[in-house]
PDB file of C-alpha atoms in Angstrom:
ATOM      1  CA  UNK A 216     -50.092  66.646 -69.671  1.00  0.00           C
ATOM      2  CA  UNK A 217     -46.974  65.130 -68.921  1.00  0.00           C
ATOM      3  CA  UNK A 218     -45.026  62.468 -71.313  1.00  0.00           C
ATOM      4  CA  UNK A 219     -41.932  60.731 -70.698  1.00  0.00           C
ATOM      5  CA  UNK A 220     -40.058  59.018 -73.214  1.00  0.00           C
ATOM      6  CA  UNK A 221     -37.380  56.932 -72.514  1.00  0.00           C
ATOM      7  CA  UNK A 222     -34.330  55.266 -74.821  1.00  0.00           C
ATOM      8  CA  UNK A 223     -31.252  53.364 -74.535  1.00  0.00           C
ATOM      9  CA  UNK A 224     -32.365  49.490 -73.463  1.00  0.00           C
ATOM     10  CA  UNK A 225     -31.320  46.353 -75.105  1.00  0.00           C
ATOM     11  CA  UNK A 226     -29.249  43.495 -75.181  1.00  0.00           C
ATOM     12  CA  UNK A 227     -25.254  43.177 -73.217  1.00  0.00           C
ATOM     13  CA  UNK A 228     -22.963  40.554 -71.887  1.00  0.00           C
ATOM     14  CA  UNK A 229     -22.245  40.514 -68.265  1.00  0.00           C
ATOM     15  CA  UNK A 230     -19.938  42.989 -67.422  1.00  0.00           C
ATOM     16  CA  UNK A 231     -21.022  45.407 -70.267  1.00  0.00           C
ATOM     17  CA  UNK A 232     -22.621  48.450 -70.068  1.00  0.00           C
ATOM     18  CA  UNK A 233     -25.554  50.595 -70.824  1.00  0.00           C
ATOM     19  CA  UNK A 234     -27.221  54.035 -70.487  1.00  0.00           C
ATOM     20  CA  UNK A 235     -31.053  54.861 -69.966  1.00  0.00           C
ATOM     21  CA  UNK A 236     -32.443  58.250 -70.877  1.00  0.00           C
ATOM     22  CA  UNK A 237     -35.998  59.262 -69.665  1.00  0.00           C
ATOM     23  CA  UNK A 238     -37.097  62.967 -71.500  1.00  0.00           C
ATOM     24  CA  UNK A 239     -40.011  64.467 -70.070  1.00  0.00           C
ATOM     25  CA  UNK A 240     -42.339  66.659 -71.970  1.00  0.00           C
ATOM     26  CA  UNK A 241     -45.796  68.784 -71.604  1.00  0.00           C
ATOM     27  CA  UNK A 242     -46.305  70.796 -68.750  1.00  0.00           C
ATOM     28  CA  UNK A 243     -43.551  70.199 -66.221  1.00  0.00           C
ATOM     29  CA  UNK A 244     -43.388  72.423 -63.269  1.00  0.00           C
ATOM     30  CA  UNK A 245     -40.921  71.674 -59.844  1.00  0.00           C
ATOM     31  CA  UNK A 246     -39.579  68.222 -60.608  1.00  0.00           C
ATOM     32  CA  UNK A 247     -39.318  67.307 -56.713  1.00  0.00           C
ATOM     33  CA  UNK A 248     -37.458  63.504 -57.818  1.00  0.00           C
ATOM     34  CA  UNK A 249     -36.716  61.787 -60.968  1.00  0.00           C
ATOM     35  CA  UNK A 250     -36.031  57.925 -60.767  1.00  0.00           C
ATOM     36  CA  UNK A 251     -35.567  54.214 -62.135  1.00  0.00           C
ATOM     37  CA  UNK A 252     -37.692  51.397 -61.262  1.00  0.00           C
ATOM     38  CA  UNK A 253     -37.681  47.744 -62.514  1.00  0.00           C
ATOM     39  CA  UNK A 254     -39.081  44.681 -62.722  1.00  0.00           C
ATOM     40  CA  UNK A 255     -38.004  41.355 -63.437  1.00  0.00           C
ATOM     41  CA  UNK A 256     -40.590  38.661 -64.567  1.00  0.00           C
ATOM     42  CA  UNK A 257     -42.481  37.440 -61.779  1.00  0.00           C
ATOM     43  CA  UNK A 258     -41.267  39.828 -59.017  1.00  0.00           C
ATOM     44  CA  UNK A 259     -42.649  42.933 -57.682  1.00  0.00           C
ATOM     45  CA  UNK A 260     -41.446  46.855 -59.539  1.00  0.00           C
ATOM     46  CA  UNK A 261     -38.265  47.508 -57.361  1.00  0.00           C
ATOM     47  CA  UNK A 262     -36.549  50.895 -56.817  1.00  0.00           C
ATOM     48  CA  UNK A 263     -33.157  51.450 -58.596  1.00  0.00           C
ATOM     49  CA  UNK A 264     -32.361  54.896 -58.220  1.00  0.00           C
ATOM     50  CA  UNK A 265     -33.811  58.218 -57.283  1.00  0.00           C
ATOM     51  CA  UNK A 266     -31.925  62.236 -57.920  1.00  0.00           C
ATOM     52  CA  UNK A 267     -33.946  64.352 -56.095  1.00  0.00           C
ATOM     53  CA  UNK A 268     -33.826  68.853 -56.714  1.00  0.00           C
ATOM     54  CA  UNK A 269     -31.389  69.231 -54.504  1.00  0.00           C
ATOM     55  CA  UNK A 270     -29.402  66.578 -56.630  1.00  0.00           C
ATOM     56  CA  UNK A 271     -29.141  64.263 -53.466  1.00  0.00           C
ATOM     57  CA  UNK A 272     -29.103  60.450 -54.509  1.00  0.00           C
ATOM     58  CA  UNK A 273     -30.122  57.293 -53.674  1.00  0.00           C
ATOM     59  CA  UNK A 274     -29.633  53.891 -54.943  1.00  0.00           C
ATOM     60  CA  UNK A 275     -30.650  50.211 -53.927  1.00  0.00           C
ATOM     61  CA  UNK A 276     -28.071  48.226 -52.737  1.00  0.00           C
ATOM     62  CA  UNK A 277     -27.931  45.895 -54.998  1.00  0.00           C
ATOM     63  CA  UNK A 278     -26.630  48.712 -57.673  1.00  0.00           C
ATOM     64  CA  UNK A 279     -24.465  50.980 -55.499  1.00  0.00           C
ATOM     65  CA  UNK A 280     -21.224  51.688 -57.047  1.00  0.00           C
ATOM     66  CA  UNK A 281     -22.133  49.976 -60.253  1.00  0.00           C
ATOM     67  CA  UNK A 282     -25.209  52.369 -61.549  1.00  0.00           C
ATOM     68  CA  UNK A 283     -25.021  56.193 -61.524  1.00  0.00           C
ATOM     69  CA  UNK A 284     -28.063  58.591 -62.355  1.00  0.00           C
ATOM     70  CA  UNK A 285     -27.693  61.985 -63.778  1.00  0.00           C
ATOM     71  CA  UNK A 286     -30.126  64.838 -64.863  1.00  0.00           C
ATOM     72  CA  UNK A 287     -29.827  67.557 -66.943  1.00  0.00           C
ATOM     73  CA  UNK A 288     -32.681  70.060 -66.009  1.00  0.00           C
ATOM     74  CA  UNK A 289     -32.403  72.260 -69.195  1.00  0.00           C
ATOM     75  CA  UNK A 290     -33.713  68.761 -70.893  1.00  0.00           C
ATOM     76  CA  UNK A 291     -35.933  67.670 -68.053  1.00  0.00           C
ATOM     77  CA  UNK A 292     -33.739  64.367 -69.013  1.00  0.00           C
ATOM     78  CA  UNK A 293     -33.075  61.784 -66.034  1.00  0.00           C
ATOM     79  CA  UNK A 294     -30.098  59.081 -67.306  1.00  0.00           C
ATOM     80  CA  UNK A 295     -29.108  55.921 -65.665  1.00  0.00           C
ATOM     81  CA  UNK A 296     -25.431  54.706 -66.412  1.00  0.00           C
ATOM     82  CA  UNK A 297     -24.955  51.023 -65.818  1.00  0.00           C
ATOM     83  CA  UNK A 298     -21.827  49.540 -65.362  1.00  0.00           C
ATOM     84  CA  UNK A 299     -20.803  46.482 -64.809  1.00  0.00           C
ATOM     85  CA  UNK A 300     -23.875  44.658 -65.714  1.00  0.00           C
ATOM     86  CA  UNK A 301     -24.759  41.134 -64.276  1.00  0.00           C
ATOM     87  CA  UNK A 302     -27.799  38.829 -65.555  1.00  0.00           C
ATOM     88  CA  UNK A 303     -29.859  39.641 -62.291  1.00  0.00           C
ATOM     89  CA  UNK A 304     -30.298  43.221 -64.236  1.00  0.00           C
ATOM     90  CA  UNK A 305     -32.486  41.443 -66.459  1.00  0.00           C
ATOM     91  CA  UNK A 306     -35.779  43.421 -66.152  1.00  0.00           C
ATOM     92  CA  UNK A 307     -37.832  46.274 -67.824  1.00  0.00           C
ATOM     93  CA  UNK A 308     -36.837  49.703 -66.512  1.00  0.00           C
ATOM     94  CA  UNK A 309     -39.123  52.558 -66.006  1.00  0.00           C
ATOM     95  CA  UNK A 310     -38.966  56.153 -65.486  1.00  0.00           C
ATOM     96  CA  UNK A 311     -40.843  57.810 -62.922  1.00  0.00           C
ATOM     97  CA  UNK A 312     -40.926  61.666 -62.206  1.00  0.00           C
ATOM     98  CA  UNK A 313     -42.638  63.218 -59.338  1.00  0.00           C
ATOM     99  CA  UNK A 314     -44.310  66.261 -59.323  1.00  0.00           C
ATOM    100  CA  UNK A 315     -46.277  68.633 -57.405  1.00  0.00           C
ATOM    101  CA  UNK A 316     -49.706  67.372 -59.188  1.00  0.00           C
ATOM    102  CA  UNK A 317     -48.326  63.568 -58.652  1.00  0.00           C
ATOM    103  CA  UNK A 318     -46.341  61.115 -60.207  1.00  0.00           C
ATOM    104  CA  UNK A 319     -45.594  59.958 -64.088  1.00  0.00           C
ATOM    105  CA  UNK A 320     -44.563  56.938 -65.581  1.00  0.00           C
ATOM    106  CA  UNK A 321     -42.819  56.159 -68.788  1.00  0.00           C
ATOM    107  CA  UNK A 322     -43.480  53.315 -70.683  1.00  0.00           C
ATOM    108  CA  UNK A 323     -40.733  50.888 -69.960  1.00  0.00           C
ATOM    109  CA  UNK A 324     -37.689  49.453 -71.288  1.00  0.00           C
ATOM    110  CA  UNK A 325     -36.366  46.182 -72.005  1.00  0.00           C
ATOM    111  CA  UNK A 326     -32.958  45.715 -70.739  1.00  0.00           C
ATOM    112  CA  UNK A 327     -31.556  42.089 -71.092  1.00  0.00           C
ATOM    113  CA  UNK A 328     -28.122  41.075 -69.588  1.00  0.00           C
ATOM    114  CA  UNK A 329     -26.551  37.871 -70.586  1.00  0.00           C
ATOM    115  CA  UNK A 330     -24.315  35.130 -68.881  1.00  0.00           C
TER     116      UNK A 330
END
């Protein structure tokens, strides 16, 4: 079984910044994509970023060129850098990793931006 742990939410001003980890454990074999998701209160889970095997990555618009993701295979770790952080980033912030028997989800993570 599969576990994913993930660290690094809180509380920053606007403009601040902040770095997500996501650590998988158990019985990983071929990570195909490692993401971020979140969801603000009253709105649907959204994609934020995805880093696929062949490192290719992709990002949501409303993040691109503020947000970077990273992995580090040895640690079957997945980060999310966030720069430049506006109030509208308000939301909890999940890792998902996809693999070849389906999908995982971590648990969530409260990040709160204020004005």
């Amino acid at each position: 079984q599969v576990q994913l742990v993930e660290s690094g939410g809180g509380l920053v001003q606007a403009g601040g910044s902040l770095r997500l980890s996501c650590a998988a454990s158990g019985s990983i074999f071929s990570i195909s994509r490692m993401g971020w998701y979140r969801q603000a209160p009253g709105l649907q889970r959204e994609v934020v970023a995805f880093i696929y095997s062949t490192d290719r990555t992709l990002y949501a618009d409303s993040v691109k060129g503020r947000f970077t993701i990273s992995r580090d295979n040895a640690k079957n770790t997945v980060y999310l850098q966030m720069n430049s952080l506006k109030p509208e980033d308000t939301a909890v912030y999940y890792c998902q990793i996809v693999l070849s028997s389906g999908s995982v989800w971590g648990q969530g993570t409260q990040v709160t931006v204020s004005s």
